[in-house]
XYZ file of C-alpha atoms in Angstrom:
748
model
C 83.301 74.502 146.079
C 81.092 77.516 144.358
C 82.578 79.609 146.771
C 86.254 78.985 145.304
C 84.857 79.983 141.733
C 83.460 83.491 143.260
C 86.671 85.889 143.286
C 87.418 84.014 139.707
C 83.829 85.018 138.312
C 83.655 88.280 139.975
C 87.290 88.866 138.718
C 86.073 88.182 134.830
C 82.957 89.830 135.222
C 85.002 93.034 136.372
C 87.805 92.735 133.470
C 84.502 92.600 131.051
C 83.175 95.781 132.527
C 86.868 97.509 132.264
C 86.952 96.278 128.852
C 83.789 97.594 127.905
C 84.035 101.044 129.599
C 87.769 101.001 127.985
C 86.049 100.428 124.339
C 83.240 103.177 125.047
C 86.275 105.582 126.364
C 88.175 104.943 122.862
C 84.836 104.909 120.910
C 83.947 108.491 121.957
C 87.417 109.839 122.003
C 87.861 108.665 118.234
C 84.255 110.149 117.615
C 86.005 113.856 119.438
C 88.839 113.850 117.329
C 86.668 113.383 113.590
C 84.599 115.830 114.982
C 87.479 118.467 115.908
C 89.190 117.319 112.501
C 86.039 117.919 110.516
C 85.290 121.493 112.389
C 88.953 122.637 111.452
C 88.977 121.393 108.164
C 85.330 122.785 107.133
C 86.521 126.340 108.724
C 89.328 126.396 107.414
C 87.953 125.862 103.712
C 85.069 128.607 104.563
C 87.708 131.092 105.478
C 89.883 130.407 102.436
C 86.625 130.289 100.242
C 85.274 133.912 101.652
C 89.136 135.396 101.451
C 87.887 137.426 98.358
C 85.239 138.992 100.218
C 86.185 142.580 101.495
C 85.486 141.790 105.321
C 87.471 137.927 105.634
C 90.436 140.325 103.604
C 90.754 142.889 106.003
C 90.342 140.852 108.852
C 93.140 138.525 107.530
C 95.617 141.968 106.565
C 95.044 143.466 110.360
C 95.637 140.097 111.855
C 99.106 139.480 109.569
C 100.292 143.082 110.090
C 99.469 142.756 114.288
C 101.369 139.612 113.639
C 104.092 140.196 112.002
C 105.647 142.895 113.892
C 105.808 141.122 117.113
C 108.358 138.361 118.271
C 106.539 135.651 116.119
C 107.104 136.951 112.646
C 104.833 135.252 110.148
C 103.906 132.504 113.092
C 100.993 134.319 113.275
C 100.261 134.461 109.032
C 101.234 130.887 109.032
C 98.973 129.739 111.588
C 96.074 131.470 110.047
C 96.393 130.024 106.555
C 98.526 126.617 107.736
C 97.907 126.205 110.824
C 94.920 124.352 110.321
C 96.797 121.431 108.272
C 99.516 121.158 110.909
C 96.049 121.406 113.673
C 94.961 117.934 111.783
C 98.182 116.648 111.162
C 98.417 116.565 114.752
C 95.328 115.220 115.807
C 95.658 112.603 112.910
C 98.668 111.154 114.805
C 96.268 110.440 118.026
C 93.304 109.299 115.759
C 95.364 106.436 114.028
C 97.289 105.652 117.172
C 94.136 105.315 119.141
C 92.012 103.300 116.373
C 95.112 101.009 115.658
C 93.878 97.691 113.414
C 90.744 99.161 112.907
C 87.936 96.014 112.704
C 87.168 95.000 109.010
C 83.372 96.155 108.452
C 80.901 96.083 106.023
C 80.339 98.747 104.249
C 76.747 100.431 104.854
C 73.985 99.324 102.491
C 73.081 102.539 100.389
C 71.981 102.839 96.650
C 75.481 104.982 96.288
C 78.305 105.713 97.755
C 80.232 108.957 96.870
C 83.648 107.638 96.905
C 83.017 104.349 95.165
C 80.176 105.604 92.451
C 81.728 106.528 89.578
C 79.919 109.305 87.961
C 81.775 110.367 84.878
C 83.378 107.255 83.131
C 84.418 109.500 79.545
C 85.984 113.013 80.234
C 89.335 115.369 80.788
C 89.515 114.131 84.423
C 88.978 110.103 83.475
C 87.055 108.330 86.030
C 85.263 110.777 88.286
C 83.651 109.706 91.348
C 80.428 111.287 93.082
C 82.725 112.631 95.836
C 85.437 113.702 93.582
C 83.109 115.255 91.370
C 81.418 117.222 94.552
C 85.264 118.884 95.362
C 85.333 119.651 91.217
C 82.245 121.529 91.014
C 82.896 123.339 94.309
C 86.527 124.416 92.722
C 85.147 125.508 90.365
C 82.496 127.504 92.725
C 85.407 129.004 94.304
C 87.011 130.159 91.235
C 83.855 131.750 89.388
C 82.801 133.314 93.203
C 86.758 134.729 93.403
C 87.086 135.868 89.789
C 83.280 137.689 90.252
C 84.906 139.581 93.390
C 87.809 140.712 92.555
C 86.613 141.987 88.717
C 84.094 144.291 90.966
C 86.661 145.051 93.487
C 89.125 146.239 90.386
C 86.269 148.093 88.700
C 85.987 149.692 92.138
C 89.476 150.942 92.139
C 89.515 152.503 88.462
C 88.922 155.860 89.967
C 91.687 155.612 92.195
C 94.266 155.314 89.898
C 92.685 157.453 86.439
C 96.080 159.275 85.998
C 97.649 155.746 85.171
C 95.087 154.795 82.373
C 92.219 152.309 82.967
C 93.378 149.431 81.067
C 96.560 149.674 82.532
C 95.280 149.500 86.224
C 92.748 146.945 85.480
C 95.373 145.007 84.027
C 97.706 145.115 87.150
C 95.300 144.247 89.241
C 93.758 141.366 87.406
C 97.172 140.344 87.387
C 97.428 140.469 91.427
C 93.920 138.455 91.968
C 95.150 135.764 89.832
C 98.236 135.214 91.440
C 96.183 135.352 94.383
C 93.754 132.740 93.966
C 96.640 130.662 92.417
C 98.387 130.754 95.922
C 95.676 128.842 97.559
C 95.529 126.455 95.045
C 99.639 126.051 95.370
C 98.402 125.829 99.391
C 97.470 122.055 98.370
C 99.530 121.108 95.626
C 102.096 119.260 97.540
C 100.127 117.682 100.170
C 99.016 114.612 97.622
C 102.699 113.901 96.471
C 103.602 113.411 100.042
C 103.349 109.800 99.746
C 103.679 108.658 103.467
C 101.742 111.405 104.440
C 99.519 111.205 107.995
C 97.041 113.409 106.105
C 97.028 110.910 103.087
C 97.022 107.907 105.793
C 93.729 109.460 107.559
C 91.516 110.030 104.562
C 92.399 106.591 103.073
C 93.308 108.221 99.672
C 96.232 105.333 98.231
C 98.915 107.416 96.441
C 97.915 106.186 93.200
C 94.695 108.385 93.479
C 96.235 111.574 95.007
C 99.034 111.620 92.142
C 96.031 112.474 89.974
C 94.988 115.003 92.428
C 98.124 116.642 92.094
C 97.987 116.915 88.610
C 94.799 118.493 88.383
C 95.546 121.050 90.818
C 99.039 121.376 88.812
C 97.084 122.614 85.728
C 94.812 124.940 87.834
C 97.370 126.429 89.518
C 99.841 126.793 86.746
C 97.094 128.358 84.215
C 96.014 130.833 87.109
C 100.091 131.719 87.507
C 100.234 132.254 83.703
C 97.731 134.510 83.452
C 99.283 136.369 86.626
C 102.376 136.560 84.470
C 100.887 137.944 80.741
C 98.517 140.607 82.664
C 101.839 142.016 84.293
C 103.690 141.326 81.155
C 100.961 142.935 78.805
C 100.669 146.162 81.409
C 104.503 146.436 81.177
C 104.170 146.257 77.232
C 101.903 149.297 77.294
C 104.265 151.032 79.447
C 107.134 150.341 77.290
C 109.125 149.383 80.150
C 109.267 145.676 79.818
C 112.927 145.391 80.197
C 113.305 147.693 83.132
C 110.264 145.896 85.061
C 111.868 142.066 84.160
C 115.333 142.604 86.012
C 113.665 145.153 88.458
C 114.850 143.724 92.144
C 113.006 145.641 94.834
C 114.031 145.402 98.002
C 110.790 146.639 100.385
C 108.211 145.181 97.001
C 107.480 142.648 94.871
C 110.805 141.360 93.160
C 109.886 140.778 89.586
C 113.197 139.085 88.603
C 112.684 136.175 90.924
C 109.091 136.012 89.839
C 110.143 135.544 86.059
C 112.425 133.110 86.789
C 110.166 131.066 89.013
C 107.411 131.117 86.231
C 109.573 130.164 83.773
C 110.755 127.090 85.997
C 107.025 126.465 86.082
C 105.873 126.733 82.674
C 109.020 124.421 81.826
C 107.534 121.747 84.105
C 103.937 122.386 83.034
C 104.451 122.348 79.034
C 106.691 118.943 79.629
C 104.095 117.096 82.149
C 101.835 117.536 79.168
C 100.442 114.356 77.965
C 101.963 114.418 74.758
C 105.020 115.272 75.279
C 105.233 112.889 78.313
C 104.121 109.783 76.179
C 106.888 111.171 73.901
C 109.433 111.336 76.067
C 108.833 110.645 79.631
C 112.912 111.449 80.851
C 111.918 114.992 79.409
C 109.376 115.232 81.668
C 110.929 113.630 84.789
C 114.300 115.798 84.546
C 112.476 118.694 83.900
C 109.866 118.255 86.945
C 113.193 118.223 89.320
C 112.888 122.521 88.270
C 110.002 122.419 91.424
C 113.492 123.215 93.863
C 113.880 126.436 91.471
C 110.351 127.353 91.306
C 110.116 127.129 94.888
C 113.073 129.045 95.627
C 112.543 131.915 93.340
C 108.698 131.501 94.384
C 109.815 132.695 97.904
C 111.972 135.568 96.878
C 109.212 136.670 94.543
C 106.506 136.906 97.096
C 108.178 137.561 100.009
C 107.827 135.872 103.760
C 104.402 136.918 104.372
C 102.815 135.623 101.391
C 105.151 132.360 101.372
C 104.112 131.652 104.700
C 100.742 131.015 103.360
C 102.125 127.664 101.760
C 104.589 127.240 103.899
C 102.381 124.389 105.882
C 101.578 121.814 102.872
C 105.375 122.593 101.290
C 106.649 121.496 104.606
C 104.901 117.956 104.978
C 106.081 117.290 101.916
C 109.794 118.222 102.256
C 109.377 116.099 105.581
C 108.039 113.227 103.497
C 110.997 113.883 100.812
C 113.506 113.937 103.098
C 112.125 110.410 104.889
C 112.396 108.964 101.095
C 115.903 110.183 100.998
C 116.799 107.874 104.220
C 114.785 105.104 102.913
C 116.002 104.971 99.456
C 119.931 105.187 100.552
C 119.616 101.660 101.626
C 120.276 98.520 99.500
C 117.883 95.759 99.392
C 118.679 91.739 98.798
C 117.204 90.408 96.271
C 116.125 87.216 97.485
C 115.234 85.564 94.246
C 114.940 86.974 90.856
C 113.085 84.557 87.665
C 112.640 85.073 84.144
C 108.814 83.792 83.511
C 108.116 82.604 79.768
C 105.357 85.450 79.024
C 108.429 87.875 79.606
C 107.505 89.348 82.910
C 110.610 89.250 85.739
C 109.783 87.820 89.332
C 111.905 89.847 91.993
C 111.040 88.880 95.844
C 113.027 91.609 97.905
C 114.052 91.232 101.133
C 111.927 93.182 103.938
C 112.147 93.370 108.078
C 109.413 91.011 109.772
C 108.222 94.594 111.215
C 107.604 96.525 107.939
C 103.263 96.046 107.685
C 102.058 96.374 104.030
C 98.278 95.262 102.667
C 98.015 93.555 99.594
C 97.160 96.819 97.782
C 100.380 98.526 98.508
C 102.957 99.991 96.122
C 106.735 100.070 95.815
C 109.209 102.324 94.048
C 112.064 100.141 93.108
C 115.640 101.498 91.474
C 118.186 99.187 90.272
C 121.651 101.182 90.695
C 123.389 98.766 87.968
C 120.949 100.187 85.495
C 120.416 104.050 86.440
C 120.954 105.911 89.303
C 117.975 108.550 88.619
C 115.161 106.101 87.701
C 112.414 105.094 90.110
C 109.895 102.977 88.694
C 106.632 101.738 90.737
C 105.360 98.587 90.995
C 102.543 97.068 93.123
C 103.297 93.940 95.317
C 102.206 90.676 94.116
C 102.222 88.748 97.544
C 100.348 88.750 100.415
C 101.771 90.408 104.110
C 101.026 86.903 104.950
C 102.895 85.250 102.582
C 105.703 85.201 104.746
C 107.660 87.843 107.283
C 110.720 88.495 105.498
C 109.938 89.104 101.810
C 107.724 90.852 99.545
C 107.749 90.155 95.437
C 106.643 92.044 92.516
C 105.935 91.097 89.036
C 107.657 93.410 86.090
C 106.451 93.235 82.646
C 109.385 93.400 80.287
C 108.656 96.496 77.783
C 110.708 99.588 77.927
C 114.349 100.225 78.026
C 114.498 100.026 81.488
C 112.634 96.522 82.036
C 114.464 95.052 79.215
C 118.240 96.304 80.843
C 117.060 94.835 84.185
C 116.025 91.377 82.197
C 119.713 91.248 80.773
C 121.042 92.119 84.074
C 119.665 89.241 85.907
C 120.069 86.707 83.032
C 123.531 87.695 83.112
C 123.973 87.235 86.930
C 121.800 84.044 86.559
C 124.563 82.758 84.314
C 127.315 83.110 86.933
C 125.439 81.404 89.768
C 125.218 77.363 89.618
C 121.203 78.033 90.649
C 118.652 80.212 88.294
C 117.829 81.606 91.444
C 120.022 84.575 92.469
C 120.845 83.971 96.291
C 121.005 87.270 98.758
C 124.965 87.504 98.567
C 124.768 87.820 94.886
C 125.520 90.707 92.965
C 121.802 91.915 92.340
C 120.614 94.997 94.598
C 117.743 97.428 94.717
C 116.886 100.731 96.311
C 113.357 100.670 97.813
C 110.922 103.275 98.794
C 107.654 101.948 100.390
C 105.359 100.342 100.622
C 102.794 103.109 100.143
C 99.111 102.386 99.525
C 95.622 102.537 101.504
C 95.602 102.237 104.788
C 92.265 99.884 105.239
C 92.902 97.251 102.816
C 89.520 97.828 101.280
C 89.628 94.217 99.251
C 88.621 92.251 102.502
C 85.507 94.925 103.261
C 83.332 93.338 100.917
C 81.558 89.733 101.030
C 81.365 89.886 97.392
C 84.202 90.748 95.455
C 85.024 91.126 91.535
C 88.591 91.457 90.219
C 89.028 92.748 86.348
C 92.239 92.811 85.025
C 94.358 93.264 82.104
C 97.377 91.485 81.118
C 99.956 92.136 83.771
C 97.173 93.808 85.957
C 96.753 90.264 87.468
C 99.652 91.254 89.302
C 97.728 92.541 92.632
C 95.218 90.182 92.019
C 97.620 87.699 92.941
C 98.140 89.488 96.204
C 94.759 89.726 96.948
C 93.795 86.273 96.278
C 96.896 85.216 98.524
C 95.727 87.252 101.205
C 92.113 85.895 101.399
C 93.065 82.516 100.985
C 95.496 82.784 104.050
C 92.702 84.559 106.066
C 90.496 81.668 105.218
C 92.732 79.114 106.104
C 94.265 80.788 109.370
C 90.835 81.923 110.475
C 91.766 85.710 110.392
C 89.064 88.340 109.696
C 87.700 87.937 105.967
C 84.836 89.172 104.630
C 84.666 87.708 100.511
C 82.885 84.330 100.474
C 82.215 85.067 96.564
C 85.171 86.170 94.434
C 85.542 86.622 90.604
C 88.205 87.092 88.411
C 87.749 88.387 84.750
C 91.614 88.568 83.106
C 91.999 89.363 79.668
C 95.462 88.173 78.079
C 97.008 88.600 74.634
C 98.511 85.018 73.916
C 98.401 82.071 76.137
C 101.832 82.777 77.315
C 100.722 84.860 80.001
C 98.260 82.140 81.477
C 101.010 80.705 84.062
C 101.144 83.879 86.047
C 98.113 83.373 87.279
C 99.175 79.822 87.955
C 102.263 81.120 90.436
C 99.768 81.212 93.032
C 98.978 77.575 93.856
C 95.561 77.578 95.271
C 94.904 74.358 96.910
C 98.671 74.903 98.827
C 97.537 77.589 100.642
C 93.831 76.193 102.102
C 93.004 72.969 100.202
C 89.701 73.332 101.879
C 88.996 76.737 100.272
C 85.550 75.551 98.478
C 83.799 74.968 102.061
C 84.297 78.672 102.658
C 85.131 80.684 99.570
C 83.655 80.704 96.585
C 86.077 81.695 94.035
C 85.373 81.842 89.575
C 88.338 82.356 87.463
C 87.271 83.828 83.737
C 90.375 84.187 81.811
C 90.104 85.334 77.990
C 92.675 85.032 75.373
C 92.425 87.780 72.636
C 94.563 86.879 70.154
C 94.488 83.510 69.851
C 91.659 81.570 68.641
C 92.466 77.991 69.848
C 94.355 76.501 72.645
C 98.305 75.899 71.974
C 99.634 72.781 70.310
C 100.728 71.357 73.896
C 96.387 70.363 73.597
C 95.715 73.361 75.712
C 98.145 72.615 78.521
C 98.958 75.794 80.408
C 102.571 75.532 81.306
C 102.270 76.150 85.458
C 104.795 77.982 87.589
C 104.910 78.169 90.981
C 106.073 81.330 92.665
C 109.236 80.278 95.520
C 108.118 79.712 98.644
C 108.225 81.494 102.415
C 111.644 82.656 102.872
C 111.539 82.387 106.537
C 114.856 83.574 107.643
C 115.997 87.297 107.150
C 118.728 88.550 104.936
C 121.475 90.867 106.324
C 119.890 93.935 104.191
C 116.470 94.242 103.581
C 113.928 97.355 103.314
C 113.839 100.338 105.388
C 111.559 100.280 108.199
C 111.549 104.096 107.750
C 108.262 104.397 106.217
C 105.844 107.100 106.513
C 102.875 104.450 106.330
C 105.391 102.175 109.511
C 104.903 102.661 112.821
C 102.312 105.372 113.636
C 104.229 106.490 117.129
C 107.185 107.280 114.714
C 106.052 109.113 112.113
C 103.801 110.925 114.174
C 107.032 112.359 116.485
C 108.430 112.485 112.936
C 105.631 115.168 111.994
C 105.302 116.160 115.313
C 108.731 117.023 116.297
C 110.442 119.360 113.311
C 106.869 121.091 113.131
C 107.898 122.337 116.789
C 111.174 122.812 115.946
C 110.291 125.059 112.769
C 108.190 127.141 114.753
C 110.584 127.590 117.406
C 113.042 128.418 114.605
C 111.305 131.110 113.204
C 110.827 132.603 116.617
C 114.721 132.881 117.216
C 115.150 134.444 114.128
C 113.315 136.692 114.425
C 114.713 137.676 117.683
C 118.860 137.039 116.853
C 118.828 137.863 113.917
C 115.968 139.932 112.080
C 114.882 142.418 114.759
C 118.704 143.594 116.279
C 119.739 143.941 112.680
C 116.884 145.568 111.143
C 116.272 142.912 108.179
C 113.348 144.475 106.157
C 114.301 142.839 102.603
C 110.656 141.275 101.860
C 112.737 138.845 99.236
C 115.277 138.088 101.556
C 113.184 137.387 104.223
C 111.715 134.814 101.645
C 114.029 133.370 101.647
C 115.089 133.200 105.365
C 111.907 131.611 106.085
C 112.593 129.060 103.092
C 116.079 127.896 104.569
C 114.677 128.102 108.283
C 111.773 125.280 107.146
C 114.823 123.205 105.257
C 117.342 123.297 108.345
C 113.949 122.591 110.848
C 113.325 119.136 108.426
C 117.300 118.260 107.536
C 117.955 119.244 112.082
C 114.854 117.841 113.879
C 113.493 115.073 111.378
C 116.871 114.017 111.256
C 117.322 113.531 115.311
C 113.759 111.647 114.994
C 115.288 109.662 112.157
C 118.390 108.769 113.551
C 116.426 107.376 116.566
C 113.648 105.624 114.599
C 116.444 103.770 112.363
C 118.303 102.665 115.788
C 115.180 101.433 117.469
C 114.242 99.225 114.237
C 117.611 98.172 113.983
C 117.690 96.757 117.356
C 114.588 95.391 117.162
C 115.250 93.663 113.831
C 118.477 92.275 115.174
C 116.758 90.944 118.795
C 114.056 89.230 116.036
C 117.209 87.490 114.037
C 118.639 86.893 117.388
C 115.384 85.061 119.052
C 114.719 82.914 115.473
C 118.098 82.197 115.198
C 117.778 80.874 118.596
C 115.208 79.187 117.910
C 116.605 77.206 115.156
C 114.875 78.459 112.687
C 116.762 77.738 109.493
C 116.224 79.738 105.749
C 114.147 77.720 103.513
C 115.455 77.758 99.968
C 112.968 78.406 97.219
C 111.420 75.738 96.004
C 108.208 74.710 93.917
C 105.319 73.327 95.518
C 103.395 70.113 93.860
C 100.470 72.018 92.411
C 97.344 69.380 92.755
C 95.385 68.608 89.785
C 91.811 68.907 91.433
C 90.776 72.167 91.383
C 88.154 73.299 94.287
C 87.100 76.193 92.079
C 85.633 77.170 88.472
C 88.613 77.926 86.139
C 87.509 78.886 82.219
C 89.855 80.013 79.504
C 88.070 81.531 76.434
C 89.927 81.784 73.360
C 89.486 84.319 70.287
C 87.061 87.019 72.230
C 87.198 89.841 74.778
C 85.290 89.809 77.982
C 81.468 91.098 77.278
C 81.694 93.596 80.887
C 77.956 94.063 80.549
C 77.049 90.247 80.126
C 79.327 89.341 82.908
C 78.262 92.129 85.531
C 74.571 91.385 84.271
C 75.250 87.398 85.040
C 76.760 88.757 88.785
C 73.688 90.318 89.070
C 71.276 87.791 88.547
C 73.339 85.286 90.866
C 74.358 87.208 93.770
C 71.176 89.035 94.190
C 70.751 92.357 96.645
C 74.304 92.415 97.781
C 77.004 94.577 97.672
C 79.613 94.173 95.440
C 82.898 95.382 95.549
C 84.435 96.103 91.849
C 88.566 96.378 91.923
C 90.130 96.958 88.241
C 93.433 96.927 87.248
C 94.673 97.686 83.703
C 94.572 100.880 81.239
C 91.959 103.401 80.769
C 90.071 101.744 78.400
C 89.544 98.898 80.920
C 88.424 101.339 83.747
C 86.612 103.271 81.424
C 84.124 100.253 80.656
C 84.136 98.740 83.781
C 83.019 102.300 85.268
C 80.646 102.277 83.290
C 79.126 99.317 83.651
C 79.132 100.031 87.444
C 77.214 103.224 86.777
C 74.755 101.798 84.303
C 74.029 98.756 87.229
C 73.040 101.434 89.874
C 71.247 103.921 88.075
C 69.583 101.130 86.610
C 68.255 99.275 90.108
C 64.468 98.604 89.551
C 64.084 96.721 92.763
C 65.287 95.942 96.039
C 66.645 92.797 94.632
C 69.383 94.289 92.861
C 73.268 94.444 93.589
C 75.227 97.805 94.330
C 78.227 97.934 92.692
C 81.385 99.723 94.292
C 84.075 100.844 91.931
C 87.171 100.832 92.879
C 90.542 101.560 90.675
C 94.114 100.127 91.436
C 95.810 101.737 88.608
C 98.018 104.854 87.782
C 96.151 107.434 85.051
C 97.089 105.633 82.092
C 97.689 109.227 80.460
C 101.136 109.337 82.461
C 102.638 106.167 79.807
C 104.617 106.647 77.569
C 103.805 105.685 73.779
C 108.063 104.325 73.757
C 107.713 101.624 75.890
C 109.220 103.766 78.907
C 107.767 102.435 81.862
C 109.395 105.007 84.389
C 106.148 106.654 85.703
C 103.992 103.425 85.665
C 104.040 100.191 87.435
C 104.057 96.810 85.322
C 100.040 96.086 85.185
C 99.841 99.575 83.685
C 101.572 98.558 80.285
C 99.324 95.850 79.523
C 97.042 97.582 76.960
C 93.163 96.567 76.496
C 92.578 93.941 73.652
């Protein structure tokens, strides 16, 4: 008998050994890739930092000069300044592919974590974490260093240009130096706004955070370029040659007129993006910001091919992302359900393919063409990916013109239908971009979780809570064991939002595995409504288990890593090959030497590479996802799975969690956090806040205070995370064209 089992035991041991060996090999590979990416990035940043020095500057000039005259044209300068970006992106593809679905791990117990510890809570940058502050300080050091070195170099050049006048020489060279520093800032400007970028997935920076970095870089870049233009303009005034210089278009040197046009477009974008203008008239900001195309085209003509190649890598990745989003947004999506809730909130349930993955902290951008062909609005999802394979839900607060039109359209279509629900074959459709968000669901990485929301800011927390409950029910990886929700609303009409999630129906015995507390504060009502405090209960539609004919596109940068990686790799290789062929077949044979023309050719080569090679990958990707979705639909149909109509679940009256509602008061964050600290003890607490800037500031301030004031090892560590766009992007007149719905609720 034992002899019969020996081969089986031997086989099992061998399989375990092979699994351990494979796991070790993958772990070593990940570490190697991470080290390689860190080394390349640090070396690249050091090179850019030291570029103002004469030795590094002379090296780069000699290298660019030697390579630009070869068969590879600007590939040499492109590799020197932008090559590290491409290298990191390629290595990131391998790293993310090998990593796969990473296991949830408890954060290391440290007093301060750089990315989740707020250092500055009141200031021009909003809430700034320790890691962000370090980067800001490094940028400040670079600016001081670069300006100082360039000033010394300019002063040393005066004896060689005395005939032209010292002031004139200093102005022109100072303007040139400001332009050089601005060029380095422009290298990074487009990276944060590539929503589905491999680099954002690698660093796990969500789009709503990356947008802030783009804003900061935009202010810095335009400040430097404005100083660059002012220095030259003033020197032309001294020479009494303003008009001549402005319209001057040199073929073999810097072309001034394209520079003037590019700077003018940049100034229009900059001025209309300032908070006062943006709040007053968001459409003006949005439509003026499309001038970035004019800015880039004339910038390429102004600086020429060599200098434009410095920013080509980051711009190319942005072009890829923008082209992919264009294809994704062309598809119209079925609205499976649309409801108008009593609180003046809309709930849309949107069809999606089964294999399109997202996490509970994701965003989607929505366009309804019946309302506007131009406006896109970001909303955080309110459903968990475990709620159903074929739909995603969003909650929209009706506040501005667009949302009012959307509500009217929903009501108009609903009147034509027998049911209040809108069926997939109805007139209401939308275009959707996304989902975008964190690569890792950090709401699942803490055993202790505090969720703070204001108004419609509860929307993403419904997704988080549903995700946790489903994971607890299905015994999937899930670390949270203590969850406390603090929610502030103006009136009791908003309370049904929280009851749209039937907790007991999802996980009837959640109290055995999850300690859940919900504390609600109604700030503008001193007592419950006349209905004796009974909260009207609304339950969100159930699972749509059958796929719709028209769901969200699977073409998204945060989707399948193999296809997303191929979409970066193939166009990049095609771009480099195109540059070489263009030089061999056109530039060299015809002796093309005009700098502005070669800069324009470089930009055209970038665009055509994205369209041709990127379009090829998109076509194959779309064909693959379509055939896969069709196969899944047929498989479900063969299994006899029918479409479930949206029904409301019966809510159990026996609540298995703490649920308190307080009227006529605001939440005292200091008191609440103090109570949590005394009850939970020496633990890591993940704090996620969603709401206006005043709410984020008060929560961040308390997290900082608690962490700085730790007197013993028995005190918890609060890790701050924000799930909101900056409120400075909002408008005073209720126009929600850039903010998600939850950001519209003001803190009361």
